[in-house]
Amino acid sequence: MSTSAHDVSARIARLFVYPVKSCAGVELPEAVLTEAGLDLDRAWMVVDAEGEFVTQRELPRMALVRVQLKHHEVVLRAPGMLALHLQIDAVEAPAKVRVWDDVVPAYDMGDVAAQWFSDFLGQRLRLVRFDPEHRRLSSLQWTQGVEAPNQFSDGFPLLAASQASLDLLNQRLAAAGHPPVGMERFRPNIVLDGIEAHDEDRLGTLHVGDAGAIRLRPVKPCPRCPIPNVDPATAQAEPAVGDVLQVYRRNERLGGAVAFGMNLIVLQGDGELLRVGQLAAASWQF
């Protein structure tokens, strides 16, 4: 792909999907892109007895639920638990659930999955699958009117962050006497290399791949809740990451909230493969 018409070229260094919202991610060498994000990303979600979504914000032990993608199934494992096998193409009863302000149709995954999560997380919970026939749209205000569906993500199809942004954070953590953290805490789908720290905030549409068949538009800085404070290896939370980010990552576009990474929408490329090593060219957008 020629980058001469663009200001900057980055490389896809890592790809992640998060099949179950707020559980551990799966790192992949390649992933199928859909208009709603990477295939199977946030396709499942844990809800309470009222159908309200739950995350690591309330239940940090969700970080300990490890996910493995197999050909026809998703396998979940957690400390002290037998593995839970979910058929990718099987669901049970219809359900209505809430994720943030959206009430959406979904499918309950049955009593075995509900008991597994209830036992591990210590309260009555159910597991649901997003209804692929439903179009849950990203904020049209931020997408400038473009209809960008997503499943159970917080609000947009994709999240990108740069390795340089993480490196800068770790330099600041070290200066404050804290150990480094991994990118897993920020739960991106795409990790970019070859750009400076937080340059992802200033990029226009990303043209990805040899023919530029994939076009991804950054639309909104990602405001950060306390989840990056949770150590994904232990599920223990301590405030160092959030405290350090407060010093230098407040974003006026978000009313002063801390930002790390950029939410993206898919303009073109439904059905294409994103692969580690692909180049992404873009022009600056201030």
PDB file of C-alpha atoms in Angstrom:
ATOM      1  CA  MET A   1       0.000   0.000   0.000  1.00  0.00           C
ATOM      2  CA  SER A   2       1.401   3.382  -0.933  1.00  0.00           C
ATOM      3  CA  THR A   3       1.575   5.747   2.013  1.00  0.00           C
ATOM      4  CA  SER A   4       2.754   8.741  -0.008  1.00  0.00           C
ATOM      5  CA  ALA A   5      -0.691  10.328   0.077  1.00  0.00           C
ATOM      6  CA  HIS A   6      -0.813  10.087   3.864  1.00  0.00           C
ATOM      7  CA  ASP A   7       1.056  11.730   6.711  1.00  0.00           C
ATOM      8  CA  VAL A   8       1.806   8.674   8.809  1.00  0.00           C
ATOM      9  CA  SER A   9       2.092   4.907   8.598  1.00  0.00           C
ATOM     10  CA  ALA A  10       1.556   2.566  11.530  1.00  0.00           C
ATOM     11  CA  ARG A  11       1.695  -1.210  11.859  1.00  0.00           C
ATOM     12  CA  ILE A  12      -0.824  -3.503  13.528  1.00  0.00           C
ATOM     13  CA  ALA A  13       1.279  -5.031  16.305  1.00  0.00           C
ATOM     14  CA  ARG A  14      -1.387  -6.987  18.206  1.00  0.00           C
ATOM     15  CA  LEU A  15      -5.062  -7.957  17.834  1.00  0.00           C
ATOM     16  CA  PHE A  16      -7.469  -8.870  20.638  1.00  0.00           C
ATOM     17  CA  VAL A  17     -11.072 -10.009  20.855  1.00  0.00           C
ATOM     18  CA  TYR A  18     -13.099 -10.140  24.071  1.00  0.00           C
ATOM     19  CA  PRO A  19     -15.823 -12.744  23.450  1.00  0.00           C
ATOM     20  CA  VAL A  20     -17.410 -12.262  26.897  1.00  0.00           C
ATOM     21  CA  LYS A  21     -17.698  -8.617  27.901  1.00  0.00           C
ATOM     22  CA  SER A  22     -15.337  -7.778  30.785  1.00  0.00           C
ATOM     23  CA  CYS A  23     -13.709 -11.222  30.874  1.00  0.00           C
ATOM     24  CA  ALA A  24     -10.162 -11.839  29.643  1.00  0.00           C
ATOM     25  CA  GLY A  25      -9.340 -11.196  26.017  1.00  0.00           C
ATOM     26  CA  VAL A  26      -7.970 -13.540  23.373  1.00  0.00           C
ATOM     27  CA  GLU A  27      -4.910 -12.441  21.406  1.00  0.00           C
ATOM     28  CA  LEU A  28      -5.068 -13.501  17.752  1.00  0.00           C
ATOM     29  CA  PRO A  29      -2.739 -13.302  14.730  1.00  0.00           C
ATOM     30  CA  GLU A  30      -5.704 -12.379  12.532  1.00  0.00           C
ATOM     31  CA  ALA A  31      -9.397 -11.691  12.920  1.00  0.00           C
ATOM     32  CA  VAL A  32     -12.396 -11.265  10.628  1.00  0.00           C
ATOM     33  CA  LEU A  33     -13.691  -7.709  10.560  1.00  0.00           C
ATOM     34  CA  THR A  34     -17.436  -7.091  10.587  1.00  0.00           C
ATOM     35  CA  GLU A  35     -19.311  -3.789  10.538  1.00  0.00           C
ATOM     36  CA  ALA A  36     -19.848  -4.295  14.296  1.00  0.00           C
ATOM     37  CA  GLY A  37     -16.156  -4.899  15.051  1.00  0.00           C
ATOM     38  CA  LEU A  38     -14.045  -8.041  15.172  1.00  0.00           C
ATOM     39  CA  ASP A  39     -15.923 -11.320  14.832  1.00  0.00           C
ATOM     40  CA  LEU A  40     -17.224 -12.585  18.225  1.00  0.00           C
ATOM     41  CA  ASP A  41     -16.024  -9.475  20.060  1.00  0.00           C
ATOM     42  CA  ARG A  42     -18.376  -8.800  23.012  1.00  0.00           C
ATOM     43  CA  ALA A  43     -20.847 -11.308  21.598  1.00  0.00           C
ATOM     44  CA  TRP A  44     -21.637 -12.573  25.118  1.00  0.00           C
ATOM     45  CA  MET A  45     -22.301 -10.634  28.311  1.00  0.00           C
ATOM     46  CA  VAL A  46     -22.939 -11.417  31.970  1.00  0.00           C
ATOM     47  CA  VAL A  47     -26.110  -9.916  33.475  1.00  0.00           C
ATOM     48  CA  ASP A  48     -27.660  -9.831  36.934  1.00  0.00           C
ATOM     49  CA  ALA A  49     -31.097 -11.088  37.929  1.00  0.00           C
ATOM     50  CA  GLU A  50     -32.686  -7.933  36.481  1.00  0.00           C
ATOM     51  CA  GLY A  51     -30.920  -8.294  33.122  1.00  0.00           C
ATOM     52  CA  GLU A  52     -28.499  -5.440  33.886  1.00  0.00           C
ATOM     53  CA  PHE A  53     -24.966  -5.905  32.583  1.00  0.00           C
ATOM     54  CA  VAL A  54     -22.126  -6.449  35.053  1.00  0.00           C
ATOM     55  CA  THR A  55     -18.417  -5.777  34.523  1.00  0.00           C
ATOM     56  CA  GLN A  56     -15.091  -5.691  36.321  1.00  0.00           C
ATOM     57  CA  ARG A  57     -16.164  -2.333  37.741  1.00  0.00           C
ATOM     58  CA  GLU A  58     -18.375  -4.188  40.233  1.00  0.00           C
ATOM     59  CA  LEU A  59     -16.900  -7.698  39.959  1.00  0.00           C
ATOM     60  CA  PRO A  60     -13.129  -7.520  39.346  1.00  0.00           C
ATOM     61  CA  ARG A  61     -12.879 -11.336  39.505  1.00  0.00           C
ATOM     62  CA  MET A  62     -14.313 -11.347  35.979  1.00  0.00           C
ATOM     63  CA  ALA A  63     -10.738 -10.597  34.888  1.00  0.00           C
ATOM     64  CA  LEU A  64      -9.797 -14.150  35.924  1.00  0.00           C
ATOM     65  CA  VAL A  65     -12.218 -15.778  33.456  1.00  0.00           C
ATOM     66  CA  ARG A  66      -9.972 -16.963  30.619  1.00  0.00           C
ATOM     67  CA  VAL A  67     -11.396 -17.524  27.170  1.00  0.00           C
ATOM     68  CA  GLN A  68     -10.292 -19.909  24.438  1.00  0.00           C
ATOM     69  CA  LEU A  69     -11.738 -19.857  20.925  1.00  0.00           C
ATOM     70  CA  LYS A  70     -12.070 -23.221  19.227  1.00  0.00           C
ATOM     71  CA  HIS A  71     -13.620 -24.114  15.874  1.00  0.00           C
ATOM     72  CA  HIS A  72     -17.225 -24.474  17.042  1.00  0.00           C
ATOM     73  CA  GLU A  73     -17.050 -23.444  20.666  1.00  0.00           C
ATOM     74  CA  VAL A  74     -15.824 -20.962  23.230  1.00  0.00           C
ATOM     75  CA  VAL A  75     -14.218 -22.515  26.316  1.00  0.00           C
ATOM     76  CA  LEU A  76     -14.206 -20.545  29.580  1.00  0.00           C
ATOM     77  CA  ARG A  77     -11.909 -21.373  32.481  1.00  0.00           C
ATOM     78  CA  ALA A  78     -11.538 -19.832  35.932  1.00  0.00           C
ATOM     79  CA  PRO A  79      -9.640 -20.754  39.120  1.00  0.00           C
ATOM     80  CA  GLY A  80     -11.303 -23.622  40.965  1.00  0.00           C
ATOM     81  CA  MET A  81     -13.896 -24.175  38.214  1.00  0.00           C
ATOM     82  CA  LEU A  82     -14.376 -26.894  35.644  1.00  0.00           C
ATOM     83  CA  ALA A  83     -14.229 -25.583  32.077  1.00  0.00           C
ATOM     84  CA  LEU A  84     -17.468 -24.209  30.603  1.00  0.00           C
ATOM     85  CA  HIS A  85     -17.995 -25.080  26.939  1.00  0.00           C
ATOM     86  CA  LEU A  86     -20.292 -22.824  24.892  1.00  0.00           C
ATOM     87  CA  GLN A  87     -21.346 -23.763  21.373  1.00  0.00           C
ATOM     88  CA  ILE A  88     -20.804 -20.726  19.158  1.00  0.00           C
ATOM     89  CA  ASP A  89     -23.978 -21.375  17.141  1.00  0.00           C
ATOM     90  CA  ALA A  90     -26.285 -22.453  20.017  1.00  0.00           C
ATOM     91  CA  VAL A  91     -28.496 -20.325  22.271  1.00  0.00           C
ATOM     92  CA  GLU A  92     -31.509 -20.943  24.479  1.00  0.00           C
ATOM     93  CA  ALA A  93     -34.390 -18.627  25.450  1.00  0.00           C
ATOM     94  CA  PRO A  94     -34.871 -15.054  24.180  1.00  0.00           C
ATOM     95  CA  ALA A  95     -34.155 -12.329  26.729  1.00  0.00           C
ATOM     96  CA  LYS A  96     -34.127  -8.546  27.091  1.00  0.00           C
ATOM     97  CA  VAL A  97     -31.024  -7.044  28.708  1.00  0.00           C
ATOM     98  CA  ARG A  98     -29.566  -3.633  29.413  1.00  0.00           C
ATOM     99  CA  VAL A  99     -26.090  -2.408  28.507  1.00  0.00           C
ATOM    100  CA  TRP A 100     -25.610   1.195  29.590  1.00  0.00           C
ATOM    101  CA  ASP A 101     -28.699   3.087  28.313  1.00  0.00           C
ATOM    102  CA  ASP A 102     -29.646   0.506  25.688  1.00  0.00           C
ATOM    103  CA  VAL A 103     -32.225  -2.221  26.256  1.00  0.00           C
ATOM    104  CA  VAL A 104     -31.530  -4.849  23.594  1.00  0.00           C
ATOM    105  CA  PRO A 105     -32.795  -8.292  22.593  1.00  0.00           C
ATOM    106  CA  ALA A 106     -30.494 -11.181  23.431  1.00  0.00           C
ATOM    107  CA  TYR A 107     -30.502 -14.933  24.004  1.00  0.00           C
ATOM    108  CA  ASP A 108     -30.002 -16.587  27.373  1.00  0.00           C
ATOM    109  CA  MET A 109     -27.268 -19.247  27.331  1.00  0.00           C
ATOM    110  CA  GLY A 110     -29.009 -21.580  29.767  1.00  0.00           C
ATOM    111  CA  ASP A 111     -28.844 -22.727  33.378  1.00  0.00           C
ATOM    112  CA  VAL A 112     -25.426 -24.414  33.240  1.00  0.00           C
ATOM    113  CA  ALA A 113     -23.703 -21.217  32.102  1.00  0.00           C
ATOM    114  CA  ALA A 114     -25.729 -19.171  34.610  1.00  0.00           C
ATOM    115  CA  GLN A 115     -24.710 -21.452  37.482  1.00  0.00           C
ATOM    116  CA  TRP A 116     -21.054 -21.374  36.408  1.00  0.00           C
ATOM    117  CA  PHE A 117     -20.861 -17.575  36.553  1.00  0.00           C
ATOM    118  CA  SER A 118     -23.001 -17.400  39.701  1.00  0.00           C
ATOM    119  CA  ASP A 119     -20.737 -19.862  41.504  1.00  0.00           C
ATOM    120  CA  PHE A 120     -17.505 -18.165  40.467  1.00  0.00           C
ATOM    121  CA  LEU A 121     -18.602 -14.573  41.022  1.00  0.00           C
ATOM    122  CA  GLY A 122     -20.736 -15.127  44.111  1.00  0.00           C
ATOM    123  CA  GLN A 123     -24.116 -13.754  43.075  1.00  0.00           C
ATOM    124  CA  ARG A 124     -27.062 -14.714  40.864  1.00  0.00           C
ATOM    125  CA  LEU A 125     -26.025 -14.105  37.263  1.00  0.00           C
ATOM    126  CA  ARG A 126     -26.911 -15.198  33.738  1.00  0.00           C
ATOM    127  CA  LEU A 127     -24.915 -15.302  30.510  1.00  0.00           C
ATOM    128  CA  VAL A 128     -26.511 -13.916  27.351  1.00  0.00           C
ATOM    129  CA  ARG A 129     -25.632 -13.767  23.665  1.00  0.00           C
ATOM    130  CA  PHE A 130     -26.253 -10.683  21.535  1.00  0.00           C
ATOM    131  CA  ASP A 131     -29.054 -11.008  18.989  1.00  0.00           C
ATOM    132  CA  PRO A 132     -27.262 -10.512  15.648  1.00  0.00           C
ATOM    133  CA  GLU A 133     -30.515  -9.407  14.015  1.00  0.00           C
ATOM    134  CA  HIS A 134     -30.574  -6.309  16.236  1.00  0.00           C
ATOM    135  CA  ARG A 135     -28.721  -3.138  15.222  1.00  0.00           C
ATOM    136  CA  ARG A 136     -27.389  -1.387  18.311  1.00  0.00           C
ATOM    137  CA  LEU A 137     -25.881   1.808  16.923  1.00  0.00           C
ATOM    138  CA  SER A 138     -22.952   3.805  18.198  1.00  0.00           C
ATOM    139  CA  SER A 139     -23.591   7.417  19.178  1.00  0.00           C
ATOM    140  CA  LEU A 140     -24.530   9.260  15.980  1.00  0.00           C
ATOM    141  CA  GLN A 141     -23.222  12.446  17.575  1.00  0.00           C
ATOM    142  CA  TRP A 142     -19.691  11.029  17.670  1.00  0.00           C
ATOM    143  CA  THR A 143     -19.905   9.155  14.360  1.00  0.00           C
ATOM    144  CA  GLN A 144     -21.166  12.307  12.617  1.00  0.00           C
ATOM    145  CA  GLY A 145     -24.281  10.520  11.438  1.00  0.00           C
ATOM    146  CA  VAL A 146     -22.640   7.311  10.218  1.00  0.00           C
ATOM    147  CA  GLU A 147     -24.589   4.223  11.352  1.00  0.00           C
ATOM    148  CA  ALA A 148     -22.011   2.054  13.132  1.00  0.00           C
ATOM    149  CA  PRO A 149     -23.474  -1.021  14.845  1.00  0.00           C
ATOM    150  CA  ASN A 150     -21.787  -2.790  17.723  1.00  0.00           C
ATOM    151  CA  GLN A 151     -22.696  -5.699  19.971  1.00  0.00           C
ATOM    152  CA  PHE A 152     -22.138  -5.536  23.750  1.00  0.00           C
ATOM    153  CA  SER A 153     -19.128  -3.180  23.623  1.00  0.00           C
ATOM    154  CA  ASP A 154     -19.407  -0.017  25.690  1.00  0.00           C
ATOM    155  CA  GLY A 155     -20.286   2.031  22.649  1.00  0.00           C
ATOM    156  CA  PHE A 156     -18.229   1.560  19.475  1.00  0.00           C
ATOM    157  CA  PRO A 157     -17.130  -1.329  17.248  1.00  0.00           C
ATOM    158  CA  LEU A 158     -13.363  -1.105  17.801  1.00  0.00           C
ATOM    159  CA  LEU A 159     -10.803   0.330  20.208  1.00  0.00           C
ATOM    160  CA  ALA A 160      -7.239   1.125  19.157  1.00  0.00           C
ATOM    161  CA  ALA A 161      -4.247   2.130  21.262  1.00  0.00           C
ATOM    162  CA  SER A 162      -0.555   2.491  20.477  1.00  0.00           C
ATOM    163  CA  GLN A 163       2.343   0.656  22.052  1.00  0.00           C
ATOM    164  CA  ALA A 164       4.070   4.027  22.485  1.00  0.00           C
ATOM    165  CA  SER A 165       1.161   5.252  24.629  1.00  0.00           C
ATOM    166  CA  LEU A 166       1.613   2.286  26.953  1.00  0.00           C
ATOM    167  CA  ASP A 167       5.388   2.783  27.015  1.00  0.00           C
ATOM    168  CA  LEU A 168       4.919   6.408  28.092  1.00  0.00           C
ATOM    169  CA  LEU A 169       2.528   5.369  30.855  1.00  0.00           C
ATOM    170  CA  ASN A 170       5.008   2.781  32.095  1.00  0.00           C
ATOM    171  CA  GLN A 171       7.786   5.391  32.135  1.00  0.00           C
ATOM    172  CA  ARG A 172       5.588   7.611  34.290  1.00  0.00           C
ATOM    173  CA  LEU A 173       4.604   4.693  36.538  1.00  0.00           C
ATOM    174  CA  ALA A 174       8.282   3.838  37.024  1.00  0.00           C
ATOM    175  CA  ALA A 175       9.092   7.458  37.885  1.00  0.00           C
ATOM    176  CA  ALA A 176       6.370   7.298  40.553  1.00  0.00           C
ATOM    177  CA  GLY A 177       7.768   4.052  41.962  1.00  0.00           C
ATOM    178  CA  HIS A 178       5.196   1.667  40.482  1.00  0.00           C
ATOM    179  CA  PRO A 179       5.705  -1.503  38.400  1.00  0.00           C
ATOM    180  CA  PRO A 180       4.868  -1.545  34.672  1.00  0.00           C
ATOM    181  CA  VAL A 181       1.490  -2.720  33.371  1.00  0.00           C
ATOM    182  CA  GLY A 182       0.459  -4.604  30.253  1.00  0.00           C
ATOM    183  CA  MET A 183      -1.771  -3.514  27.406  1.00  0.00           C
ATOM    184  CA  GLU A 184      -4.372  -6.073  28.536  1.00  0.00           C
ATOM    185  CA  ARG A 185      -5.594  -3.593  31.163  1.00  0.00           C
ATOM    186  CA  PHE A 186      -6.831  -1.230  28.443  1.00  0.00           C
ATOM    187  CA  ARG A 187      -8.693  -3.892  26.457  1.00  0.00           C
ATOM    188  CA  PRO A 188      -7.948  -2.633  22.917  1.00  0.00           C
ATOM    189  CA  ASN A 189      -8.860  -4.585  19.797  1.00  0.00           C
ATOM    190  CA  ILE A 190      -5.965  -3.121  17.794  1.00  0.00           C
ATOM    191  CA  VAL A 191      -2.511  -2.184  19.081  1.00  0.00           C
ATOM    192  CA  LEU A 192      -0.578   0.086  16.723  1.00  0.00           C
ATOM    193  CA  ASP A 193       3.200   0.346  16.520  1.00  0.00           C
ATOM    194  CA  GLY A 194       5.382   2.844  14.675  1.00  0.00           C
ATOM    195  CA  ILE A 195       3.695   6.041  15.894  1.00  0.00           C
ATOM    196  CA  GLU A 196       4.445   8.321  18.828  1.00  0.00           C
ATOM    197  CA  ALA A 197       2.623   8.185  22.151  1.00  0.00           C
ATOM    198  CA  HIS A 198      -1.056   9.126  21.768  1.00  0.00           C
ATOM    199  CA  ASP A 199      -0.726   9.927  18.079  1.00  0.00           C
ATOM    200  CA  GLU A 200      -3.761   7.648  17.687  1.00  0.00           C
ATOM    201  CA  ASP A 201      -5.759  10.567  19.112  1.00  0.00           C
ATOM    202  CA  ARG A 202      -4.913  12.711  16.081  1.00  0.00           C
ATOM    203  CA  LEU A 203      -5.302  10.294  13.160  1.00  0.00           C
ATOM    204  CA  GLY A 204      -7.907  10.555  10.458  1.00  0.00           C
ATOM    205  CA  THR A 205      -9.308   7.506   8.659  1.00  0.00           C
ATOM    206  CA  LEU A 206      -6.969   4.495   8.760  1.00  0.00           C
ATOM    207  CA  HIS A 207      -6.455   2.763   5.409  1.00  0.00           C
ATOM    208  CA  VAL A 208      -5.406  -0.792   6.250  1.00  0.00           C
ATOM    209  CA  GLY A 209      -3.824  -3.508   4.114  1.00  0.00           C
ATOM    210  CA  ASP A 210      -2.098  -3.697   0.764  1.00  0.00           C
ATOM    211  CA  ALA A 211      -5.073  -2.478  -1.251  1.00  0.00           C
ATOM    212  CA  GLY A 212      -6.472  -0.248   1.473  1.00  0.00           C
ATOM    213  CA  ALA A 213      -9.676  -2.327   1.361  1.00  0.00           C
ATOM    214  CA  ILE A 214     -10.249  -1.685   5.074  1.00  0.00           C
ATOM    215  CA  ARG A 215     -11.078   1.820   6.260  1.00  0.00           C
ATOM    216  CA  LEU A 216     -11.449   2.539   9.973  1.00  0.00           C
ATOM    217  CA  ARG A 217     -12.308   5.979  11.318  1.00  0.00           C
ATOM    218  CA  PRO A 218     -11.286   7.145  14.807  1.00  0.00           C
ATOM    219  CA  VAL A 219     -14.317   8.943  16.241  1.00  0.00           C
ATOM    220  CA  LYS A 220     -14.020   9.339  20.010  1.00  0.00           C
ATOM    221  CA  PRO A 221     -11.275   9.272  22.655  1.00  0.00           C
ATOM    222  CA  CYS A 222     -11.924   6.403  25.058  1.00  0.00           C
ATOM    223  CA  PRO A 223     -12.846   7.648  28.545  1.00  0.00           C
ATOM    224  CA  ARG A 224     -11.394   5.460  31.266  1.00  0.00           C
ATOM    225  CA  CYS A 225     -13.236   3.929  34.202  1.00  0.00           C
ATOM    226  CA  PRO A 226     -11.390   2.130  37.057  1.00  0.00           C
ATOM    227  CA  ILE A 227     -10.919  -1.137  35.097  1.00  0.00           C
ATOM    228  CA  PRO A 228      -7.281  -0.337  34.109  1.00  0.00           C
ATOM    229  CA  ASN A 229      -6.517  -0.358  37.853  1.00  0.00           C
ATOM    230  CA  VAL A 230      -7.418  -4.082  37.974  1.00  0.00           C
ATOM    231  CA  ASP A 231      -4.463  -6.462  37.602  1.00  0.00           C
ATOM    232  CA  PRO A 232      -5.704  -9.042  35.070  1.00  0.00           C
ATOM    233  CA  ALA A 233      -3.497 -11.727  36.619  1.00  0.00           C
ATOM    234  CA  THR A 234      -4.843 -11.352  40.169  1.00  0.00           C
ATOM    235  CA  ALA A 235      -8.101  -9.331  39.881  1.00  0.00           C
ATOM    236  CA  GLN A 236      -6.703  -7.054  42.605  1.00  0.00           C
ATOM    237  CA  ALA A 237      -7.313  -3.325  42.115  1.00  0.00           C
ATOM    238  CA  GLU A 238      -5.021  -0.547  43.217  1.00  0.00           C
ATOM    239  CA  PRO A 239      -5.198   3.067  42.022  1.00  0.00           C
ATOM    240  CA  ALA A 240      -1.716   3.706  40.598  1.00  0.00           C
ATOM    241  CA  VAL A 241      -2.652   3.519  36.911  1.00  0.00           C
ATOM    242  CA  GLY A 242      -5.628   5.837  37.249  1.00  0.00           C
ATOM    243  CA  ASP A 243      -3.730   8.233  39.486  1.00  0.00           C
ATOM    244  CA  VAL A 244      -0.855   8.586  37.007  1.00  0.00           C
ATOM    245  CA  LEU A 245      -3.187   8.973  34.016  1.00  0.00           C
ATOM    246  CA  GLN A 246      -5.057  11.758  35.850  1.00  0.00           C
ATOM    247  CA  VAL A 247      -1.861  13.796  35.770  1.00  0.00           C
ATOM    248  CA  TYR A 248      -1.487  14.001  31.988  1.00  0.00           C
ATOM    249  CA  ARG A 249      -4.424  12.405  30.167  1.00  0.00           C
ATOM    250  CA  ARG A 250      -7.454  14.583  30.967  1.00  0.00           C
ATOM    251  CA  ASN A 251      -9.387  15.267  27.780  1.00  0.00           C
ATOM    252  CA  GLU A 252     -11.491  18.387  27.342  1.00  0.00           C
ATOM    253  CA  ARG A 253     -13.597  16.753  24.615  1.00  0.00           C
ATOM    254  CA  LEU A 254     -14.738  14.338  27.331  1.00  0.00           C
ATOM    255  CA  GLY A 255     -15.418  16.994  29.946  1.00  0.00           C
ATOM    256  CA  GLY A 256     -12.058  16.446  31.614  1.00  0.00           C
ATOM    257  CA  ALA A 257     -12.322  12.643  31.861  1.00  0.00           C
ATOM    258  CA  VAL A 258      -9.149  10.591  31.505  1.00  0.00           C
ATOM    259  CA  ALA A 259      -8.675   9.178  27.983  1.00  0.00           C
ATOM    260  CA  PHE A 260      -6.482   6.356  26.678  1.00  0.00           C
ATOM    261  CA  GLY A 261      -6.972   4.958  23.164  1.00  0.00           C
ATOM    262  CA  MET A 262      -9.452   5.807  20.429  1.00  0.00           C
ATOM    263  CA  ASN A 263     -12.794   4.294  19.514  1.00  0.00           C
ATOM    264  CA  LEU A 264     -13.106   3.454  15.815  1.00  0.00           C
ATOM    265  CA  ILE A 265     -15.947   2.728  13.419  1.00  0.00           C
ATOM    266  CA  VAL A 266     -15.803   0.549  10.304  1.00  0.00           C
ATOM    267  CA  LEU A 267     -16.329   2.528   7.096  1.00  0.00           C
ATOM    268  CA  GLN A 268     -15.281  -0.269   4.751  1.00  0.00           C
ATOM    269  CA  GLY A 269     -14.032  -3.841   5.029  1.00  0.00           C
ATOM    270  CA  ASP A 270     -16.895  -5.965   6.342  1.00  0.00           C
ATOM    271  CA  GLY A 271     -15.706  -9.573   5.903  1.00  0.00           C
ATOM    272  CA  GLU A 272     -12.029  -8.655   5.380  1.00  0.00           C
ATOM    273  CA  LEU A 273      -9.198 -10.016   7.526  1.00  0.00           C
ATOM    274  CA  LEU A 274      -7.234  -7.815   9.897  1.00  0.00           C
ATOM    275  CA  ARG A 275      -3.770  -9.291  10.477  1.00  0.00           C
ATOM    276  CA  VAL A 276      -0.834  -8.568  12.724  1.00  0.00           C
ATOM    277  CA  GLY A 277       1.833  -6.903  10.590  1.00  0.00           C
ATOM    278  CA  GLN A 278      -0.545  -5.028   8.285  1.00  0.00           C
ATOM    279  CA  LEU A 279       0.234  -1.393   7.606  1.00  0.00           C
ATOM    280  CA  ALA A 280      -2.284   1.327   8.374  1.00  0.00           C
ATOM    281  CA  ALA A 281      -1.831   4.701   6.681  1.00  0.00           C
ATOM    282  CA  ALA A 282      -3.572   7.867   7.770  1.00  0.00           C
ATOM    283  CA  SER A 283      -3.410  11.617   7.636  1.00  0.00           C
ATOM    284  CA  TRP A 284      -3.385  13.865  10.675  1.00  0.00           C
ATOM    285  CA  GLN A 285      -6.693  15.160  11.943  1.00  0.00           C
ATOM    286  CA  PHE A 286      -6.508  17.825  14.611  1.00  0.00           C
TER     287      PHE A 286
END
